[in-house]
mmCIF file of C-alpha atoms and ligand atoms in Angstrom:
data_model
loop_
_atom_site.group_PDB
_atom_site.id
_atom_site.type_symbol
_atom_site.label_atom_id
_atom_site.label_comp_id
_atom_site.label_asym_id
_atom_site.label_seq_id
_atom_site.Cartn_x
_atom_site.Cartn_y
_atom_site.Cartn_z
ATOM 1 C CA MET A 1 -48.802 152.801 -74.931
ATOM 2 C CA THR A 2 -49.642 151.074 -78.219
ATOM 3 C CA LYS A 3 -53.019 151.770 -79.491
ATOM 4 C CA ARG A 4 -55.287 149.135 -81.172
ATOM 5 C CA LEU A 5 -58.629 149.380 -83.198
ATOM 6 C CA THR A 6 -60.996 146.429 -83.622
ATOM 7 C CA GLY A 7 -64.027 146.899 -85.739
ATOM 8 C CA PHE A 8 -67.623 144.914 -85.421
ATOM 9 C CA GLN A 9 -70.112 145.189 -88.272
ATOM 10 C CA PRO A 10 -74.025 145.703 -86.912
ATOM 11 C CA THR A 11 -75.225 143.063 -89.183
ATOM 12 C CA GLY A 12 -76.744 140.865 -85.724
ATOM 13 C CA ASN A 13 -76.526 137.819 -84.811
ATOM 14 C CA LEU A 14 -73.297 137.869 -82.797
ATOM 15 C CA HIS A 15 -71.954 134.650 -81.894
ATOM 16 C CA LEU A 16 -69.713 132.300 -79.795
ATOM 17 C CA GLY A 17 -66.860 132.741 -82.636
ATOM 18 C CA ASN A 18 -67.498 136.608 -82.477
ATOM 19 C CA LEU A 19 -66.688 136.304 -78.624
ATOM 20 C CA LEU A 20 -63.829 134.161 -78.593
ATOM 21 C CA GLY A 21 -62.231 135.227 -81.501
ATOM 22 C CA ALA A 22 -62.586 139.113 -81.142
ATOM 23 C CA ILE A 23 -64.657 140.288 -78.287
ATOM 24 C CA ARG A 24 -62.233 138.033 -75.721
ATOM 25 C CA PRO A 25 -59.180 139.336 -76.726
ATOM 26 C CA LEU A 26 -60.587 143.142 -76.844
ATOM 27 C CA VAL A 27 -61.778 142.704 -72.960
ATOM 28 C CA VAL A 28 -58.070 141.381 -71.947
ATOM 29 C CA GLY A 29 -56.489 143.667 -74.180
ATOM 30 C CA GLN A 30 -57.933 146.170 -72.048
ATOM 31 C CA GLU A 31 -56.916 144.850 -69.027
ATOM 32 C CA ARG A 32 -53.474 145.282 -70.091
ATOM 33 C CA ALA A 33 -53.812 148.877 -70.295
ATOM 34 C CA THR A 34 -53.620 148.562 -73.988
ATOM 35 C CA GLU A 35 -55.056 151.944 -75.617
ATOM 36 C CA THR A 36 -58.154 150.194 -77.349
ATOM 37 C CA ILE A 37 -61.021 151.716 -79.555
ATOM 38 C CA ALA A 38 -63.955 149.259 -80.240
ATOM 39 C CA MET A 39 -65.934 150.264 -83.455
ATOM 40 C CA ILE A 40 -69.244 149.279 -84.587
ATOM 41 C CA VAL A 41 -68.704 149.895 -88.258
ATOM 42 C CA ASP A 42 -72.115 150.688 -89.107
ATOM 43 C CA LEU A 43 -71.202 152.338 -92.568
ATOM 44 C CA HIS A 44 -69.552 149.121 -93.522
ATOM 45 C CA ALA A 45 -73.238 147.385 -93.058
ATOM 46 C CA MET A 46 -74.671 149.751 -95.985
ATOM 47 C CA THR A 47 -72.425 148.251 -98.609
ATOM 48 C CA MET A 48 -74.945 145.510 -99.342
ATOM 49 C CA GLU A 49 -78.649 145.782 -99.140
ATOM 50 C CA HIS A 50 -80.089 147.285 -95.999
ATOM 51 C CA ASP A 51 -82.803 147.572 -94.004
ATOM 52 C CA PRO A 52 -82.797 150.996 -91.847
ATOM 53 C CA ARG A 53 -84.648 149.919 -88.903
ATOM 54 C CA THR A 54 -82.624 146.523 -88.504
ATOM 55 C CA LEU A 55 -79.324 148.702 -89.112
ATOM 56 C CA ARG A 56 -80.035 151.298 -86.111
ATOM 57 C CA ALA A 57 -81.382 148.287 -83.696
ATOM 58 C CA CYS A 58 -78.491 146.329 -84.730
ATOM 59 C CA THR A 59 -76.004 149.093 -84.053
ATOM 60 C CA LEU A 60 -77.359 149.778 -80.722
ATOM 61 C CA GLU A 61 -77.388 145.775 -80.096
ATOM 62 C CA VAL A 62 -73.893 145.169 -80.607
ATOM 63 C CA ALA A 63 -72.717 147.952 -78.465
ATOM 64 C CA THR A 64 -75.043 146.455 -75.788
ATOM 65 C CA LEU A 65 -73.723 143.037 -76.134
ATOM 66 C CA LEU A 66 -69.988 144.709 -76.209
ATOM 67 C CA LEU A 67 -70.502 146.004 -72.785
ATOM 68 C CA ALA A 68 -72.243 143.308 -71.355
ATOM 69 C CA ALA A 69 -69.182 141.308 -72.868
ATOM 70 C CA GLY A 70 -66.836 142.864 -70.568
ATOM 71 C CA VAL A 71 -65.851 145.886 -72.656
ATOM 72 C CA ASP A 72 -65.067 148.824 -70.190
ATOM 73 C CA PRO A 73 -66.064 152.131 -71.340
ATOM 74 C CA LYS A 74 -63.503 153.936 -69.234
ATOM 75 C CA ARG A 75 -60.278 152.085 -70.831
ATOM 76 C CA THR A 76 -61.829 151.437 -74.059
ATOM 77 C CA ALA A 77 -63.430 154.221 -76.477
ATOM 78 C CA LEU A 78 -66.497 152.748 -77.794
ATOM 79 C CA ILE A 79 -67.742 154.479 -80.778
ATOM 80 C CA ALA A 80 -70.256 154.163 -83.721
ATOM 81 C CA GLN A 81 -68.046 155.034 -86.953
ATOM 82 C CA SER A 82 -71.157 157.051 -88.327
ATOM 83 C CA GLN A 83 -71.233 159.377 -85.421
ATOM 84 C CA ILE A 84 -67.694 160.745 -86.281
ATOM 85 C CA PRO A 85 -67.773 162.528 -90.043
ATOM 86 C CA GLU A 86 -63.877 162.507 -90.365
ATOM 87 C CA HIS A 87 -64.459 158.507 -91.397
ATOM 88 C CA THR A 88 -65.940 159.598 -94.545
ATOM 89 C CA GLU A 89 -64.193 162.889 -95.076
ATOM 90 C CA LEU A 90 -60.661 160.580 -94.737
ATOM 91 C CA HIS A 91 -62.077 157.849 -97.037
ATOM 92 C CA TYR A 92 -62.526 160.340 -99.776
ATOM 93 C CA LEU A 93 -59.410 161.660 -99.361
ATOM 94 C CA LEU A 94 -57.481 158.342 -99.486
ATOM 95 C CA GLU A 95 -59.753 157.310 -102.650
ATOM 96 C CA CYS A 96 -58.043 159.981 -104.348
ATOM 97 C CA THR A 97 -54.864 158.152 -103.977
ATOM 98 C CA ALA A 98 -56.135 154.522 -104.654
ATOM 99 C CA ALA A 99 -56.489 152.953 -107.997
ATOM 100 C CA HIS A 100 -59.321 151.428 -109.316
ATOM 101 C CA GLY A 101 -57.758 148.327 -109.727
ATOM 102 C CA GLU A 102 -56.416 148.271 -106.275
ATOM 103 C CA ALA A 103 -60.174 147.697 -104.711
ATOM 104 C CA ALA A 104 -61.402 145.812 -108.107
ATOM 105 C CA ARG A 105 -58.973 143.042 -106.847
ATOM 106 C CA MET A 106 -60.081 142.439 -103.015
ATOM 107 C CA ILE A 107 -61.531 138.908 -102.843
ATOM 108 C CA GLN A 108 -64.287 139.671 -100.463
ATOM 109 C CA PHE A 109 -65.575 142.198 -103.272
ATOM 110 C CA LYS A 110 -64.995 139.711 -105.779
ATOM 111 C CA GLU A 111 -66.730 136.750 -103.765
ATOM 112 C CA LYS A 112 -69.634 139.802 -102.679
ATOM 113 C CA SER A 113 -69.879 140.979 -106.070
ATOM 114 C CA ALA A 114 -70.683 137.817 -107.832
ATOM 115 C CA ALA A 115 -73.634 136.836 -105.324
ATOM 116 C CA GLY A 116 -76.207 138.596 -107.951
ATOM 117 C CA GLY A 117 -78.101 141.665 -107.669
ATOM 118 C CA PRO A 118 -77.104 145.266 -107.905
ATOM 119 C CA VAL A 119 -73.742 145.765 -106.548
ATOM 120 C CA ARG A 120 -73.194 148.980 -104.690
ATOM 121 C CA LEU A 121 -70.365 151.200 -105.359
ATOM 122 C CA SER A 122 -69.837 151.103 -101.686
ATOM 123 C CA LEU A 123 -68.902 147.456 -101.625
ATOM 124 C CA LEU A 124 -66.006 148.242 -104.248
ATOM 125 C CA THR A 125 -64.650 151.151 -102.153
ATOM 126 C CA TYR A 126 -65.241 149.598 -98.751
ATOM 127 C CA PRO A 127 -61.450 148.709 -98.103
ATOM 128 C CA VAL A 128 -60.340 152.139 -98.890
ATOM 129 C CA LEU A 129 -63.294 153.267 -95.569
ATOM 130 C CA MET A 130 -61.341 150.489 -93.487
ATOM 131 C CA ALA A 131 -58.200 152.072 -94.178
ATOM 132 C CA ALA A 132 -59.879 155.628 -93.413
ATOM 133 C CA ASP A 133 -61.249 153.660 -90.261
ATOM 134 C CA ILE A 134 -57.856 152.300 -88.951
ATOM 135 C CA LEU A 135 -55.378 155.563 -90.337
ATOM 136 C CA LEU A 136 -58.093 157.980 -88.712
ATOM 137 C CA TYR A 137 -56.441 157.138 -84.977
ATOM 138 C CA ASP A 138 -53.372 156.638 -85.792
ATOM 139 C CA ALA A 139 -53.874 152.711 -84.653
ATOM 140 C CA GLN A 140 -50.176 150.892 -84.143
ATOM 141 C CA GLU A 141 -52.149 147.657 -84.166
ATOM 142 C CA VAL A 142 -55.128 145.952 -85.868
ATOM 143 C CA PRO A 143 -56.104 142.551 -84.857
ATOM 144 C CA VAL A 144 -57.115 141.088 -88.377
ATOM 145 C CA GLY A 145 -58.462 137.292 -89.091
ATOM 146 C CA ASP A 146 -57.453 135.779 -92.023
ATOM 147 C CA ASP A 147 -60.399 136.999 -94.192
ATOM 148 C CA GLN A 148 -59.193 140.973 -93.386
ATOM 149 C CA ASN A 149 -55.447 140.169 -94.289
ATOM 150 C CA GLN A 150 -55.896 141.812 -97.986
ATOM 151 C CA HIS A 151 -57.463 144.658 -96.720
ATOM 152 C CA LEU A 152 -54.791 145.386 -94.259
ATOM 153 C CA GLU A 153 -52.200 145.147 -96.716
ATOM 154 C CA LEU A 154 -54.056 147.713 -98.943
ATOM 155 C CA THR A 155 -54.420 149.867 -95.622
ATOM 156 C CA ARG A 156 -50.465 149.826 -95.434
ATOM 157 C CA THR A 157 -49.772 150.217 -98.960
ATOM 158 C CA LEU A 158 -51.908 153.746 -99.157
ATOM 159 C CA ALA A 159 -50.275 154.919 -96.145
ATOM 160 C CA LEU A 160 -47.178 154.329 -97.314
ATOM 161 C CA ARG A 161 -47.417 155.981 -100.592
ATOM 162 C CA PHE A 162 -49.465 159.116 -99.204
ATOM 163 C CA ASN A 163 -46.390 159.406 -96.998
ATOM 164 C CA ALA A 164 -44.090 159.012 -99.761
ATOM 165 C CA ARG A 165 -46.008 161.094 -102.374
ATOM 166 C CA TYR A 166 -47.338 164.223 -99.805
ATOM 167 C CA GLY A 167 -45.001 163.835 -96.825
ATOM 168 C CA GLU A 168 -45.368 161.929 -93.279
ATOM 169 C CA THR A 169 -49.051 161.940 -92.489
ATOM 170 C CA PHE A 170 -50.014 159.040 -91.529
ATOM 171 C CA VAL A 171 -48.789 156.045 -88.667
ATOM 172 C CA VAL A 172 -48.160 152.613 -91.063
ATOM 173 C CA PRO A 173 -50.366 150.162 -89.080
ATOM 174 C CA GLU A 174 -49.050 146.511 -88.552
ATOM 175 C CA GLY A 175 -52.057 143.395 -88.594
ATOM 176 C CA VAL A 176 -51.699 141.108 -85.330
ATOM 177 C CA ARG A 177 -53.314 137.718 -85.094
ATOM 178 C CA PRO A 178 -55.630 137.755 -81.928
ATOM 179 C CA GLU A 179 -54.362 136.628 -79.305
ATOM 180 C CA SER A 180 -56.936 133.738 -79.623
ATOM 181 C CA ALA A 181 -56.052 131.874 -82.933
ATOM 182 C CA ALA A 182 -59.001 129.987 -82.329
ATOM 183 C CA ARG A 183 -61.690 129.690 -85.421
ATOM 184 C CA ILE A 184 -64.833 128.486 -84.096
ATOM 185 C CA MET A 185 -66.623 126.341 -86.656
ATOM 186 C CA ASP A 186 -70.039 125.701 -87.403
ATOM 187 C CA LEU A 187 -71.573 123.132 -85.253
ATOM 188 C CA ALA A 188 -73.950 121.694 -88.058
ATOM 189 C CA GLU A 189 -71.161 121.913 -90.602
ATOM 190 C CA PRO A 190 -67.524 121.675 -88.766
ATOM 191 C CA THR A 191 -65.597 122.489 -92.137
ATOM 192 C CA ARG A 192 -66.990 125.905 -92.345
ATOM 193 C CA LYS A 193 -66.571 129.009 -89.950
ATOM 194 C CA MET A 194 -69.424 130.094 -87.701
ATOM 195 C CA SER A 195 -70.848 133.272 -89.293
ATOM 196 C CA LYS A 196 -73.388 135.645 -88.453
ATOM 197 C CA SER A 197 -74.534 135.792 -92.304
ATOM 198 C CA THR A 198 -74.726 131.959 -92.955
ATOM 199 C CA ALA A 199 -78.588 131.014 -92.736
ATOM 200 C CA GLY A 200 -79.312 128.334 -90.990
ATOM 201 C CA GLU A 201 -79.387 129.337 -87.196
ATOM 202 C CA ALA A 202 -78.230 125.380 -86.177
ATOM 203 C CA GLY A 203 -75.036 125.820 -86.373
ATOM 204 C CA ARG A 204 -74.609 129.108 -84.401
ATOM 205 C CA ILE A 205 -74.539 129.716 -80.971
ATOM 206 C CA GLY A 206 -75.957 133.305 -80.699
ATOM 207 C CA LEU A 207 -74.674 134.985 -77.401
ATOM 208 C CA LEU A 208 -78.188 135.347 -76.510
ATOM 209 C CA ASP A 209 -79.676 131.953 -77.044
ATOM 210 C CA PRO A 210 -81.076 130.540 -73.986
ATOM 211 C CA PRO A 211 -79.422 127.864 -72.124
ATOM 212 C CA GLU A 212 -82.180 125.227 -73.482
ATOM 213 C CA THR A 213 -81.572 126.552 -77.089
ATOM 214 C CA ILE A 214 -77.704 125.929 -76.341
ATOM 215 C CA ARG A 215 -77.766 122.635 -75.032
ATOM 216 C CA LYS A 216 -80.269 121.420 -78.320
ATOM 217 C CA LYS A 217 -77.342 123.193 -80.288
ATOM 218 C CA ILE A 218 -74.573 121.151 -78.866
ATOM 219 C CA SER A 219 -76.782 118.031 -78.498
ATOM 220 C CA ARG A 220 -77.019 118.103 -82.137
ATOM 221 C CA ALA A 221 -73.642 119.357 -83.323
ATOM 222 C CA VAL A 222 -72.595 117.063 -86.175
ATOM 223 C CA THR A 223 -69.764 114.670 -85.092
ATOM 224 C CA ASP A 224 -68.384 111.352 -86.853
ATOM 225 C CA THR A 225 -68.753 107.232 -86.466
ATOM 226 C CA ALA A 226 -65.127 107.135 -84.898
ATOM 227 C CA GLY A 227 -66.347 107.165 -81.354
ATOM 228 C CA VAL A 228 -63.361 108.110 -80.079
ATOM 229 C CA VAL A 229 -62.735 111.674 -78.677
ATOM 230 C CA ARG A 230 -59.471 113.225 -79.758
ATOM 231 C CA HIS A 231 -58.222 116.346 -81.450
ATOM 232 C CA ASP A 232 -57.840 115.699 -85.531
ATOM 233 C CA PRO A 233 -59.521 118.625 -87.170
ATOM 234 C CA GLU A 234 -58.915 117.094 -90.841
ATOM 235 C CA HIS A 235 -60.960 113.556 -89.649
ATOM 236 C CA GLN A 236 -63.191 114.579 -87.201
ATOM 237 C CA PRO A 237 -63.785 118.491 -87.542
ATOM 238 C CA GLY A 238 -66.970 118.390 -85.334
ATOM 239 C CA ILE A 239 -65.276 116.885 -82.456
ATOM 240 C CA SER A 240 -62.054 118.539 -82.697
ATOM 241 C CA ASN A 241 -64.338 121.826 -82.834
ATOM 242 C CA LEU A 242 -66.248 120.856 -79.548
ATOM 243 C CA LEU A 243 -62.802 120.182 -77.673
ATOM 244 C CA ALA A 244 -61.556 123.635 -78.952
ATOM 245 C CA ILE A 245 -64.717 125.262 -77.681
ATOM 246 C CA LEU A 246 -64.388 123.438 -74.322
ATOM 247 C CA ALA A 247 -60.793 124.592 -73.833
ATOM 248 C CA GLU A 248 -61.502 128.365 -75.129
ATOM 249 C CA CYS A 249 -64.269 128.472 -72.563
ATOM 250 C CA THR A 250 -62.805 126.892 -69.681
ATOM 251 C CA GLY A 251 -59.218 128.320 -70.193
ATOM 252 C CA GLU A 252 -58.256 124.548 -69.373
ATOM 253 C CA ARG A 253 -56.951 121.506 -71.588
ATOM 254 C CA PRO A 254 -60.216 119.132 -71.771
ATOM 255 C CA GLY A 255 -59.712 115.809 -70.185
ATOM 256 C CA ILE A 256 -60.370 112.440 -71.473
ATOM 257 C CA TYR A 257 -63.965 111.668 -72.435
ATOM 258 C CA PRO A 258 -65.255 107.964 -72.923
ATOM 259 C CA ASN A 259 -68.062 109.256 -75.596
ATOM 260 C CA TYR A 260 -69.320 112.002 -77.266
ATOM 261 C CA GLY A 261 -72.283 112.741 -75.296
ATOM 262 C CA ALA A 262 -70.156 113.016 -72.077
ATOM 263 C CA LEU A 263 -68.244 115.748 -73.939
ATOM 264 C CA LYS A 264 -70.985 117.494 -75.542
ATOM 265 C CA ARG A 265 -72.754 117.617 -71.589
ATOM 266 C CA ASP A 266 -69.314 119.547 -70.499
ATOM 267 C CA VAL A 267 -69.398 121.748 -73.455
ATOM 268 C CA THR A 268 -72.703 122.698 -72.640
ATOM 269 C CA GLU A 269 -71.887 123.489 -69.238
ATOM 270 C CA ALA A 270 -68.762 125.470 -70.293
ATOM 271 C CA VAL A 271 -70.800 127.558 -73.123
ATOM 272 C CA ASP A 272 -73.446 128.365 -70.463
ATOM 273 C CA ALA A 273 -71.494 129.245 -67.898
ATOM 274 C CA LEU A 274 -69.585 131.818 -70.098
ATOM 275 C CA LEU A 275 -72.972 133.261 -71.714
ATOM 276 C CA ALA A 276 -74.868 133.711 -68.587
ATOM 277 C CA PRO A 277 -73.019 136.717 -67.131
ATOM 278 C CA ILE A 278 -73.371 138.119 -70.964
ATOM 279 C CA ARG A 279 -77.053 137.669 -71.062
ATOM 280 C CA LYS A 280 -77.656 139.157 -67.807
ATOM 281 C CA GLY A 281 -75.570 142.124 -68.454
ATOM 282 C CA HIS A 282 -77.491 142.325 -71.571
ATOM 283 C CA ALA A 283 -80.957 142.234 -69.870
ATOM 284 C CA GLU A 284 -79.789 144.948 -67.293
ATOM 285 C CA LEU A 285 -78.273 147.163 -70.241
ATOM 286 C CA SER A 286 -81.596 147.010 -72.410
ATOM 287 C CA GLU A 287 -83.403 148.397 -69.640
ATOM 288 C CA ASP A 288 -81.725 151.849 -70.003
ATOM 289 C CA PRO A 289 -80.841 152.502 -73.838
ATOM 290 C CA GLY A 290 -79.896 155.864 -72.904
ATOM 291 C CA TYR A 291 -76.861 154.693 -71.370
ATOM 292 C CA VAL A 292 -75.634 152.891 -74.382
ATOM 293 C CA ARG A 293 -76.174 156.318 -76.497
ATOM 294 C CA GLU A 294 -74.474 157.861 -73.709
ATOM 295 C CA VAL A 295 -71.400 155.489 -73.811
ATOM 296 C CA LEU A 296 -71.327 155.982 -77.441
ATOM 297 C CA ALA A 297 -71.596 159.977 -77.328
ATOM 298 C CA GLU A 298 -68.508 159.973 -74.541
ATOM 299 C CA GLY A 299 -66.540 157.350 -77.117
ATOM 300 C CA LYS A 300 -66.945 159.896 -79.742
ATOM 301 C CA THR A 301 -66.146 163.037 -77.646
ATOM 302 C CA ARG A 302 -62.936 160.908 -76.646
ATOM 303 C CA VAL A 303 -61.536 160.225 -79.998
ATOM 304 C CA ARG A 304 -63.119 162.890 -81.959
ATOM 305 C CA PRO A 305 -59.932 165.351 -81.416
ATOM 306 C CA ALA A 306 -57.510 162.517 -83.244
ATOM 307 C CA ALA A 307 -59.573 162.026 -86.056
ATOM 308 C CA LEU A 308 -59.552 165.887 -86.198
ATOM 309 C CA ALA A 309 -55.920 166.278 -86.324
ATOM 310 C CA THR A 310 -55.478 163.390 -88.910
ATOM 311 C CA VAL A 311 -58.008 164.895 -91.666
ATOM 312 C CA ARG A 312 -55.814 168.421 -90.881
ATOM 313 C CA ARG A 313 -52.868 166.784 -91.789
ATOM 314 C CA ALA A 314 -54.329 164.613 -94.517
ATOM 315 C CA ARG A 315 -55.947 167.785 -95.962
ATOM 316 C CA ALA A 316 -52.819 170.239 -95.856
ATOM 317 C CA ALA A 317 -50.513 167.736 -97.302
ATOM 318 C CA LEU A 318 -53.053 167.376 -100.292
ATOM 319 C CA GLY A 319 -53.358 171.027 -100.947
ATOM 320 C CA LEU A 320 -56.594 171.790 -99.665
ATOM 321 C CA LEU A 321 -57.303 175.029 -97.706
ATOM 322 C CA ASP A 322 -57.927 174.750 -94.182
HETATM 323 P P1 ATP B 401 -70.338 137.978 -91.239
HETATM 324 O O1 ATP B 401 -70.617 136.456 -91.956
HETATM 325 O O2 ATP B 401 -71.126 139.242 -91.785
HETATM 326 O O3 ATP B 401 -68.642 138.298 -92.085
HETATM 327 P P2 ATP B 401 -68.535 137.250 -89.007
HETATM 328 O O4 ATP B 401 -69.317 136.280 -88.223
HETATM 329 O O5 ATP B 401 -67.515 137.022 -89.733
HETATM 330 O O6 ATP B 401 -69.430 137.591 -89.882
HETATM 331 P P3 ATP B 401 -67.190 139.682 -88.557
HETATM 332 O O7 ATP B 401 -68.185 140.749 -88.141
HETATM 333 O O8 ATP B 401 -67.334 139.481 -89.898
HETATM 334 O O9 ATP B 401 -68.065 138.330 -88.300
HETATM 335 O O10 ATP B 401 -66.015 139.840 -87.591
HETATM 336 C C1 ATP B 401 -65.989 140.237 -86.252
HETATM 337 C C2 ATP B 401 -65.039 139.326 -85.821
HETATM 338 O O11 ATP B 401 -65.317 137.964 -84.945
HETATM 339 C C3 ATP B 401 -63.423 139.506 -86.161
HETATM 340 O O12 ATP B 401 -62.456 140.068 -85.394
HETATM 341 C C4 ATP B 401 -63.681 137.986 -86.714
HETATM 342 O O13 ATP B 401 -62.285 137.824 -87.007
HETATM 343 C C5 ATP B 401 -64.045 137.088 -85.537
HETATM 344 N N1 ATP B 401 -64.687 136.053 -86.163
HETATM 345 C C6 ATP B 401 -66.047 135.867 -86.607
HETATM 346 N N2 ATP B 401 -66.274 134.799 -86.927
HETATM 347 C C7 ATP B 401 -65.503 133.809 -86.311
HETATM 348 C C8 ATP B 401 -65.280 132.805 -85.741
HETATM 349 N N3 ATP B 401 -66.023 131.594 -86.346
HETATM 350 N N4 ATP B 401 -64.180 132.363 -85.134
HETATM 351 C C9 ATP B 401 -63.408 133.066 -84.186
HETATM 352 N N5 ATP B 401 -63.273 134.395 -84.263
HETATM 353 C C10 ATP B 401 -64.790 134.775 -85.047
HETATM 354 MG MG1 MG B 402 -66.505 137.944 -91.055
#
């Protein structure tokens, strides 16, 4: 059985892009009996300025949303990274095998550290923590979007180097493209991907947006003056994005549309049909926050033995006393 690991940053505002690009492939994967770990990477959310109360609330919110969207805790281990201390232990052990330059050349580090303000040291070393997250569970497959390719390559490099220098210790993971290759674009700026971290709300459909908000955002989605509904991402990025959203939500090829209004109406309906059960599930789960915490505790119990075994192997290989 192939072991897969998917991570979600608890930075809030989970959106339609996260659902279609990451959560749904995860839910579909668990139905094919792939062994899956869904991890809320709360430690990664501390690499930039953060507010403790918001972090705690977001971690529980993301766990709740994943459950509401179909993550089945019987089949998928749902965990919060920081609750399993072996992540930070393996992080340090791996840091002792990584070079400063390897971390400093990461594009995401360069971009985020250039944004101004003090740069946390953890922002530099975060890709090594990500390597620890993956190697800890002997994950064979890691679904990665383009933005994470470089980090996965570093994970592979560190694992291969460690195995060669200190003896076979880690499973070397493969990056796989998510089943749904769809990259959902921002509704207000359709040449940029829909993101949690962009300032404006207009281009992002939140998983908990009420129907009226969804309708407004889609009706105001930026289009063009061509007046023809066709898939042409280069010249009609807005319309192409709406067509992609429709296809992803319904699982069918979109039909012919006489005008933009008719397309937007169908997109609204399809998005709402997809999100309504998630809203409902989230509302039900929110009534019992103790349940979500229990699921995380169960996930921890389930994955901990593998994490402990990996750290034990790594410590022994490096010459540390047991
Ligand atoms: P941030 O702006 O904080 O980086 P994000 O919206 O990019 O947030 P992540 O937490 O980085 O979200 O990614 C979670 C998962 O969702 C990843 O697997 C990522 O590839 C996927 N994802 C993110 N944005 C999109 C999108 N617009 N379309 C499809 N998949 C997406
Ligand atoms: Mg991202």
